[in-house]
XYZ file of C-alpha atoms in Angstrom:
337
model
C 157.953 67.794 -45.607
C 155.069 65.694 -45.267
C 151.668 68.454 -44.281
C 151.547 67.011 -40.931
C 155.312 68.254 -40.103
C 155.081 71.438 -41.593
C 153.808 74.471 -39.498
C 151.916 77.629 -39.767
C 154.982 79.786 -39.707
C 156.545 77.786 -42.734
C 153.261 77.217 -44.300
C 152.760 81.154 -43.986
C 156.237 81.854 -45.735
C 156.133 79.338 -47.933
C 152.881 80.384 -49.786
C 153.450 84.658 -49.473
C 154.635 84.638 -53.142
C 151.019 83.277 -54.448
C 149.981 86.404 -52.151
C 149.425 89.155 -55.127
C 150.935 91.683 -52.608
C 154.222 90.052 -51.713
C 155.684 92.808 -49.192
C 156.504 90.493 -46.289
C 153.337 92.550 -44.224
C 150.605 90.616 -44.282
C 153.044 87.532 -43.076
C 153.985 89.698 -40.006
C 150.527 90.265 -39.573
C 149.322 86.814 -39.782
C 152.264 86.013 -37.550
C 150.903 88.353 -35.028
C 147.604 86.988 -35.010
C 148.974 83.522 -34.459
C 150.992 84.906 -31.479
C 148.109 86.648 -30.165
C 145.957 83.656 -30.737
C 148.674 81.115 -28.355
C 148.270 83.928 -25.600
C 144.577 83.772 -25.620
C 144.405 80.232 -25.835
C 146.461 79.660 -22.434
C 144.014 82.013 -20.888
C 140.953 80.174 -21.958
C 142.379 76.961 -21.082
C 142.769 77.883 -17.645
C 139.604 80.163 -17.433
C 137.885 77.591 -14.561
C 141.025 78.002 -12.600
C 141.206 81.624 -12.222
C 138.675 84.574 -11.590
C 138.589 85.323 -14.962
C 135.197 84.106 -16.089
C 132.105 85.914 -15.910
C 131.248 88.992 -16.095
C 133.284 92.166 -16.451
C 130.644 94.424 -15.527
C 130.546 96.588 -18.993
C 128.268 96.352 -21.638
C 129.608 96.364 -25.451
C 128.975 98.744 -28.335
C 126.191 95.576 -28.956
C 124.403 96.062 -25.615
C 125.318 92.579 -24.600
C 127.558 91.993 -21.300
C 131.450 91.595 -21.809
C 132.719 88.722 -20.327
C 136.110 89.185 -18.677
C 137.657 87.051 -21.336
C 136.183 89.143 -23.960
C 137.562 92.377 -22.326
C 141.144 90.072 -22.133
C 141.277 88.703 -25.682
C 140.496 92.097 -27.124
C 143.365 93.697 -25.385
C 145.713 91.019 -26.727
C 144.605 91.043 -30.101
C 144.769 95.164 -30.196
C 148.023 95.283 -28.007
C 149.863 92.372 -30.366
C 148.821 94.347 -33.564
C 149.834 97.410 -32.384
C 152.953 96.714 -30.777
C 154.475 95.268 -34.305
C 153.904 98.240 -36.278
C 152.164 95.883 -39.037
C 148.828 97.619 -39.448
C 147.207 101.105 -39.749
C 143.945 100.664 -37.934
C 141.878 97.973 -36.002
C 138.008 97.762 -35.833
C 136.723 95.405 -32.855
C 133.737 93.792 -32.163
C 134.117 95.193 -28.618
C 135.009 98.669 -29.417
C 132.674 101.512 -30.129
C 134.859 102.909 -32.935
C 137.898 102.416 -35.140
C 141.159 102.658 -34.066
C 143.704 104.664 -35.891
C 147.147 103.526 -35.287
C 150.352 105.725 -35.910
C 153.382 104.460 -34.634
C 156.835 106.704 -34.482
C 158.093 104.186 -37.399
C 155.546 104.267 -39.406
C 154.068 107.930 -39.815
C 150.822 105.970 -41.361
C 152.751 104.020 -44.136
C 150.964 100.367 -43.032
C 148.734 99.188 -45.710
C 146.427 96.939 -43.851
C 143.647 97.486 -41.180
C 142.161 94.542 -39.338
C 138.459 93.861 -38.040
C 138.021 91.351 -35.246
C 135.505 89.479 -32.970
C 138.028 88.968 -30.002
C 136.198 86.095 -28.627
C 132.542 84.672 -30.427
C 130.338 82.726 -28.040
C 131.589 84.050 -25.251
C 128.291 83.279 -23.195
C 129.435 79.796 -23.338
C 133.248 80.410 -21.544
C 131.099 79.310 -17.980
C 130.246 75.871 -19.233
C 133.355 74.818 -20.851
C 132.257 75.011 -24.176
C 134.295 76.180 -27.405
C 134.724 79.617 -28.384
C 136.779 81.199 -30.832
C 138.452 84.314 -32.204
C 137.330 85.956 -35.842
C 139.510 88.112 -38.219
C 139.016 90.006 -41.578
C 142.316 91.494 -42.713
C 141.416 94.369 -45.776
C 144.068 96.709 -48.049
C 143.307 100.203 -46.705
C 141.618 102.223 -49.445
C 142.775 105.662 -48.503
C 146.204 107.002 -49.393
C 148.848 105.853 -47.523
C 150.840 108.325 -45.011
C 147.522 109.501 -44.257
C 145.339 108.484 -41.060
C 142.582 105.719 -41.815
C 138.930 106.543 -42.128
C 136.112 104.962 -41.653
C 135.818 104.209 -45.353
C 139.041 101.276 -44.729
C 136.721 99.578 -42.742
C 133.375 99.970 -44.375
C 134.421 97.670 -47.699
C 132.545 94.802 -49.434
C 133.649 91.263 -48.227
C 135.137 90.687 -51.656
C 137.842 93.119 -51.052
C 139.048 90.990 -48.117
C 142.767 89.689 -48.419
C 142.896 87.241 -45.635
C 140.023 86.056 -43.108
C 140.032 83.071 -40.823
C 139.258 81.838 -37.069
C 140.728 80.236 -34.140
C 138.731 77.689 -32.352
C 139.576 77.162 -28.717
C 137.671 73.559 -28.292
C 139.435 70.269 -27.259
C 142.017 71.076 -29.892
C 143.075 74.747 -30.508
C 143.004 75.391 -34.247
C 143.822 77.980 -36.769
C 141.833 78.208 -39.687
C 142.590 80.904 -42.331
C 142.173 82.042 -46.210
C 144.252 84.643 -48.406
C 142.208 83.645 -50.937
C 143.822 80.670 -52.434
C 142.107 77.571 -50.372
C 141.616 77.248 -46.735
C 143.974 75.804 -44.807
C 143.860 74.499 -40.880
C 146.483 74.412 -38.458
C 146.293 72.836 -34.864
C 148.221 73.761 -31.740
C 150.539 71.221 -30.191
C 150.419 72.566 -26.752
C 153.307 70.897 -25.402
C 155.934 73.129 -27.807
C 153.461 75.967 -28.607
C 153.913 75.593 -32.202
C 150.546 75.107 -34.754
C 150.997 72.461 -37.515
C 149.382 72.042 -40.922
C 146.910 69.488 -39.946
C 143.592 70.351 -42.253
C 145.367 70.790 -46.200
C 142.335 72.380 -48.542
C 139.485 72.227 -46.188
C 136.563 71.996 -48.118
C 132.525 71.900 -47.397
C 130.773 68.843 -48.847
C 128.244 70.076 -51.700
C 125.570 68.612 -49.330
C 125.259 67.633 -45.814
C 123.018 66.409 -43.209
C 123.203 69.116 -40.664
C 121.379 72.162 -39.832
C 122.635 74.723 -37.215
C 119.917 77.188 -35.796
C 118.442 78.429 -32.340
C 115.041 76.498 -33.029
C 114.017 78.207 -29.874
C 113.564 81.457 -31.960
C 111.527 79.181 -34.223
C 108.114 81.584 -34.000
C 110.094 84.998 -34.765
C 111.434 83.669 -37.868
C 110.641 84.796 -41.070
C 108.237 82.202 -43.025
C 110.861 81.312 -45.574
C 113.077 80.091 -42.920
C 110.235 78.365 -41.154
C 109.451 76.482 -44.197
C 113.331 75.603 -44.675
C 113.079 74.025 -41.147
C 110.339 72.325 -41.776
C 111.659 70.539 -45.148
C 114.737 69.691 -43.348
C 112.554 67.711 -40.628
C 110.481 66.187 -43.156
C 110.781 62.388 -43.578
C 111.953 62.558 -47.135
C 115.050 61.394 -49.303
C 118.469 61.827 -47.022
C 116.114 63.608 -44.666
C 115.313 64.656 -42.011
C 118.524 66.215 -41.520
C 119.995 66.269 -37.909
C 120.393 69.343 -35.816
C 123.342 70.530 -34.271
C 123.787 73.987 -32.503
C 126.500 74.832 -30.184
C 125.796 78.728 -30.209
C 129.380 79.351 -31.031
C 129.568 80.317 -34.824
C 133.335 79.396 -34.794
C 132.379 75.855 -33.549
C 129.247 75.586 -35.831
C 130.549 76.387 -39.209
C 133.795 74.452 -37.936
C 131.639 71.479 -37.954
C 129.717 71.829 -40.671
C 133.001 72.396 -42.985
C 134.105 69.301 -42.245
C 131.112 67.119 -41.944
C 128.558 69.282 -44.338
C 126.045 71.271 -42.987
C 123.975 74.965 -43.010
C 124.295 77.828 -40.325
C 121.023 79.760 -40.048
C 120.725 82.803 -38.241
C 117.760 84.905 -39.728
C 116.128 88.242 -39.246
C 113.757 87.904 -37.085
C 111.036 89.932 -35.195
C 113.405 90.033 -32.025
C 116.182 91.246 -34.211
C 114.578 92.947 -37.345
C 118.170 92.997 -38.812
C 119.709 90.034 -38.135
C 121.824 89.405 -35.358
C 125.747 88.594 -36.544
C 127.582 91.473 -37.492
C 128.520 91.707 -41.091
C 132.023 93.301 -40.681
C 133.371 91.138 -37.869
C 131.456 87.373 -38.373
C 129.883 87.099 -41.662
C 132.213 88.743 -44.304
C 135.355 86.958 -42.922
C 133.153 83.301 -42.574
C 131.727 83.946 -45.983
C 135.221 84.439 -47.396
C 135.935 81.237 -45.757
C 133.178 79.722 -47.156
C 133.408 80.529 -50.611
C 137.058 79.857 -50.526
C 136.113 76.036 -49.141
C 133.543 75.411 -51.755
C 130.588 77.172 -49.794
C 128.176 79.718 -49.981
C 126.864 82.518 -47.866
C 123.926 84.265 -48.417
C 121.411 86.559 -46.475
C 118.584 84.842 -48.071
C 118.725 87.155 -51.265
C 122.257 88.540 -51.958
C 125.549 87.315 -51.578
C 126.931 88.259 -48.313
C 130.238 89.476 -49.544
C 128.829 91.860 -51.985
C 126.687 93.748 -49.469
C 128.367 97.215 -49.142
C 128.506 97.875 -45.193
C 126.960 101.556 -43.848
C 128.230 101.467 -40.490
C 130.956 99.459 -38.533
C 128.216 97.398 -36.437
C 125.943 96.383 -38.434
C 124.072 93.287 -38.574
C 122.937 91.352 -41.257
C 120.465 87.667 -41.795
C 123.352 84.881 -42.535
C 122.946 81.689 -44.253
C 126.177 79.993 -44.739
C 127.249 76.444 -45.279
C 127.163 73.418 -47.967
C 126.236 74.841 -51.320
C 123.474 72.744 -52.095
C 121.977 73.257 -48.658
C 122.339 77.228 -48.794
C 120.480 77.095 -52.346
C 117.694 75.343 -50.972
C 117.221 77.708 -48.158
C 117.579 80.957 -50.331
C 114.722 78.819 -52.711
C 112.532 78.680 -49.759
C 113.582 82.473 -48.643
C 112.911 83.988 -52.368
C 109.281 81.898 -52.588
C 107.984 82.998 -49.093
C 109.019 86.544 -49.882
C 106.786 86.294 -53.201
C 103.834 85.108 -51.477
């Protein structure tokens, strides 16, 4: 069967033997995420037609206004994972605390926890710009049969067993890894099936796109300012092209296909950075490394950072390997001056 005709369900089943913990549980978990993605996609695509866009009136744990679709997506992913009796715990960017799950059937026997950003870039919904979902999967570290604790969620990124994102754009794609490369699947909306469309996705080692919010330039650390000036310099294959959507999933997806770097540094406005280590940076770092890219906070590999809290923020530099290494060089040089 050619890659073009292979469905996501078939691909997951075919590749589950390559996964070191072959119990079928992860397969069921990925299938649940696939189902929830289709439901959320349906709502995202009709957001302009119904009273579902705009703010819900609540503020999430980050202090950000929750869009109505944020709340909806959060509920759909949590309920879908809960009902299928697959995970023992869920942490969401939209929830203050993690959720411990103990269904009557399982008695805390499930082995996986999921961390999720249900709708990344949701401030773009009202203007019809792509948004996405980001997910991350770990094996629990507390004993099976007991309720999950915070320690099950505060694991380094290199402990992830799966990660991925769904981009709801001109076409809807689900991109994921279980540690054996990155594959992308495009939804055929006519029949509701994801097909393998982008096998073995990989960052070019070099690129000519840099993605950051240059409106915050004045607030950036000196090393990042120096790197941005380097990107704009007329020399060699530069200046690079600036492309910034403001939706991490969309910016990352474009850069992985075309070659580029994404920068969300700390700043005088956000002293630790703005992106969340557990819900955004770790899953994207796992995908980047599996796709021949790199992810760093400027000094340290993202997936080696030991989290200390659920909603921890970190600076984030991610993308084509040579570009990230050049940015790190500028950051480190500025730090030693």
